[in-house]
Amino acid sequence: MGKKEADIRLNKFGTVSFAATTKVNDFIDYLEKDKVAGTKCKDCGLAFFPPRADCCQCLSDNTEWFEVSGTGKLVTYSKLKFAPVGFDQDLPYAIALLDYGDYKVFGRISGEIPDDDIKIGMEMKTVANRLPNEQLNYIFQKP
Amino acid sequence: MGKVAIIGVGQSAFVRQYPGSIRELAFEGFKDAMKDAQITTKDIGASVVCSAPEYDKQRSPAGVFAEYMGLNPQPTFYVESLCSSSSTGVRLAYSLVESGLHDVVAVIGFQKMSEISSAETQERMGRGADIQWESPFGTMMPAYYAMYARAHMEKYGTTPDDLSLIRVKASTYGQLNEKAVYRKPVTSEMLSDPENRMAGPVSSPLRVGDCCANADGSSCIIVANEEKAKAFCKKPVWIMGVGAATASVNLTGRDLFTGLKAATQAADQAYKMAGITAKDVDVAEVHDCFTIAEMMAYENLGFAEPGEGKELIQSKETYKEGSIPVNVDGGLLSKGHPIGATGGSQIRTIVLQLRDEAGDIQVKDPQIGLVHNIGGVGIYGNVTVLGR
Ligand SMILES: [Zn+2]
């Protein structure tokens, strides 16, 4: 029997990825199609972002994809002036959390938004993004 | 339920670059605690070794340390909860002794952070968060805590100047602690002067002066049952309460960003077990990896109402002479934060306080002390209540 090729799509996620294989690797396919997606448990209805293959509420692995759409409220953020190894070329950048009600999204604020325009509580949308090194992530923009 | 005591405490000096290997570093804390307890290795029934992995290359350090400390053939094992590893070790030692499985257990915490560069350290610490979904965005510990600082400032009007006061207090006592890595004074002016290194931005709104110093160090806590404690020790300090809780690693799983829920939950458990309230605590060590972390600790432990931590530091109530002295050994900010050794060092400070052996930093006649030790950004909350 031939060896099955490993599914390492998650290697594409972020400036530097730290994991290659997950059961929710389709997340990368959605990013390629300019979509940001989470999963929802088909048995109990719980929504997950980031996506999960397994539901911790009812132990089901019967999940479906949903697209992160509309806007979320900026919960909090911080702008980094010093970066961990591998992220120097991205500086400065801001990490942040958006609250969509049923779920939250952790990511980066678009570098095009001036510091003075960033306010806790503001509405922002989550947008798929291609990084200069051809990796994929998503960023928060003004709606 | 039998009583459980701490009969020996020790730590190495916390230094920028320890000139030896991890086993030699760990031996320093161990030797200090053994001399303090005045026991021999034959008296120790088991050892627990605590650190956060991937700073040095040794896998399974427990076996190596047991050999080097002369603790073969007694059982040994490794526990880890990031920056609260040695508090978790003491919690485990408590249960091993209380269950009757062992009479005396040594908890050895260590970290040699200088084996890697500062930027690599940030990367390692960042990987204590969610590597699958958060680390690819370039996260690091100061940035996560900065998100809490931002939310605290937004909700309660806390200012960078309030945070500076916590750094100033830490340096006041760091100067008195000969085992501290940072022994220079820090003033509020330094933190507000854009030309000063202390005011340099790290991750907004946190500045260089808001962050603790990396360090190499080791600590050791020797835990014993009541019978052995009374036989070996003139001034046993009793473990009155141990609390521990966890929170979602990924920030998307949390709903509070002005405090650490796992800290509050751990404190509630420890207070209940000890039969006390926050008002009964006479001296405390809290996990001030960043100035905002100490501010939130005041509120999460019940020393101040949510949002009122700033008044506590403004009025100097957490100084040695205040109503609730906090981190009068310099805290992580000045003493340094060798991850796996930190909890043990905090416990050592409180034990010395309760024995009236704390020297220059001795608080007047404390009966009950508390240790708050957090792993990651509030992932692991540990609170230990100690009494005379
Ligand atoms: Zn479910």
mmCIF file of N, CA, C and O in Angstrom, chain B residues 32 39 67 125-126 146 148 177-178 193 197 221 235 274 283 288 313 346 369 381:
data_model
loop_
_atom_site.group_PDB
_atom_site.id
_atom_site.type_symbol
_atom_site.label_atom_id
_atom_site.label_comp_id
_atom_site.label_asym_id
_atom_site.label_seq_id
_atom_site.Cartn_x
_atom_site.Cartn_y
_atom_site.Cartn_z
ATOM 1 N N ASP B 32 19.817 25.238 49.985
ATOM 2 C CA ASP B 32 19.328 26.306 50.859
ATOM 3 C C ASP B 32 18.142 25.805 51.702
ATOM 4 O O ASP B 32 18.085 26.027 52.923
ATOM 5 N N ILE B 39 17.419 18.783 57.628
ATOM 6 C CA ILE B 39 17.144 17.360 57.459
ATOM 7 C C ILE B 39 18.148 16.783 56.456
ATOM 8 O O ILE B 39 18.940 17.526 55.864
ATOM 9 N N GLU B 67 19.122 12.305 40.894
ATOM 10 C CA GLU B 67 20.486 11.764 40.960
ATOM 11 C C GLU B 67 21.431 12.801 41.569
ATOM 12 O O GLU B 67 22.181 12.512 42.507
ATOM 13 N N MET B 125 7.472 31.864 25.379
ATOM 14 C CA MET B 125 6.378 32.263 26.259
ATOM 15 C C MET B 125 5.095 32.395 25.459
ATOM 16 O O MET B 125 4.036 31.992 25.909
ATOM 17 N N GLY B 126 5.211 32.970 24.256
ATOM 18 C CA GLY B 126 4.035 33.114 23.402
ATOM 19 C C GLY B 126 3.436 31.762 23.087
ATOM 20 O O GLY B 126 2.212 31.606 23.005
ATOM 21 N N ALA B 146 -1.065 43.241 27.954
ATOM 22 C CA ALA B 146 -1.361 44.611 27.520
ATOM 23 C C ALA B 146 -2.826 44.733 27.095
ATOM 24 O O ALA B 146 -3.450 45.780 27.295
ATOM 25 N N TYR B 148 -5.247 43.157 28.495
ATOM 26 C CA TYR B 148 -5.965 43.304 29.775
ATOM 27 C C TYR B 148 -5.791 44.723 30.318
ATOM 28 O O TYR B 148 -6.732 45.323 30.835
ATOM 29 N N ASN B 177 16.627 43.352 48.461
ATOM 30 C CA ASN B 177 16.674 41.892 48.342
ATOM 31 C C ASN B 177 17.949 41.459 47.631
ATOM 32 O O ASN B 177 18.097 41.628 46.418
ATOM 33 N N GLU B 178 18.865 40.866 48.393
ATOM 34 C CA GLU B 178 20.155 40.511 47.791
ATOM 35 C C GLU B 178 20.041 39.382 46.778
ATOM 36 O O GLU B 178 20.970 39.122 46.026
ATOM 37 N N ASP B 193 9.283 59.549 31.194
ATOM 38 C CA ASP B 193 10.244 60.287 30.369
ATOM 39 C C ASP B 193 10.514 59.506 29.086
ATOM 40 O O ASP B 193 11.140 58.444 29.116
ATOM 41 N N ARG B 197 14.861 54.536 29.010
ATOM 42 C CA ARG B 197 14.655 53.163 28.557
ATOM 43 C C ARG B 197 13.409 52.526 29.193
ATOM 44 O O ARG B 197 12.686 51.760 28.561
ATOM 45 N N ILE B 221 10.878 24.027 48.202
ATOM 46 C CA ILE B 221 9.957 24.066 49.337
ATOM 47 C C ILE B 221 9.844 22.633 49.862
ATOM 48 O O ILE B 221 9.581 21.710 49.080
ATOM 49 N N LYS B 235 9.560 26.199 63.930
ATOM 50 C CA LYS B 235 8.513 27.122 63.477
ATOM 51 C C LYS B 235 7.878 26.637 62.180
ATOM 52 O O LYS B 235 8.067 27.238 61.125
ATOM 53 N N ALA B 274 -9.321 27.585 54.077
ATOM 54 C CA ALA B 274 -8.605 28.109 55.252
ATOM 55 C C ALA B 274 -9.574 28.700 56.275
ATOM 56 O O ALA B 274 -9.179 28.982 57.408
ATOM 57 N N VAL B 283 -0.089 39.549 54.833
ATOM 58 C CA VAL B 283 1.007 39.804 53.894
ATOM 59 C C VAL B 283 0.804 38.904 52.678
ATOM 60 O O VAL B 283 0.365 37.765 52.818
ATOM 61 N N ASP B 288 3.213 39.421 39.836
ATOM 62 C CA ASP B 288 3.349 40.689 39.104
ATOM 63 C C ASP B 288 4.313 40.551 37.931
ATOM 64 O O ASP B 288 5.305 41.267 37.828
ATOM 65 N N ILE B 313 -2.807 51.285 45.604
ATOM 66 C CA ILE B 313 -1.385 51.612 45.395
ATOM 67 C C ILE B 313 -1.150 53.116 45.548
ATOM 68 O O ILE B 313 -0.117 53.522 46.086
ATOM 69 N N GLN B 346 8.060 32.787 45.872
ATOM 70 C CA GLN B 346 6.977 33.546 46.519
ATOM 71 C C GLN B 346 6.614 32.893 47.854
ATOM 72 O O GLN B 346 6.437 33.580 48.871
ATOM 73 N N GLY B 369 -0.524 34.532 55.628
ATOM 74 C CA GLY B 369 0.053 35.035 54.388
ATOM 75 C C GLY B 369 -0.574 34.343 53.180
ATOM 76 O O GLY B 369 -1.146 33.255 53.308
ATOM 77 N N GLY B 381 -4.576 29.430 37.529
ATOM 78 C CA GLY B 381 -4.597 30.279 38.718
ATOM 79 C C GLY B 381 -4.333 29.428 39.952
ATOM 80 O O GLY B 381 -4.956 28.382 40.138
#
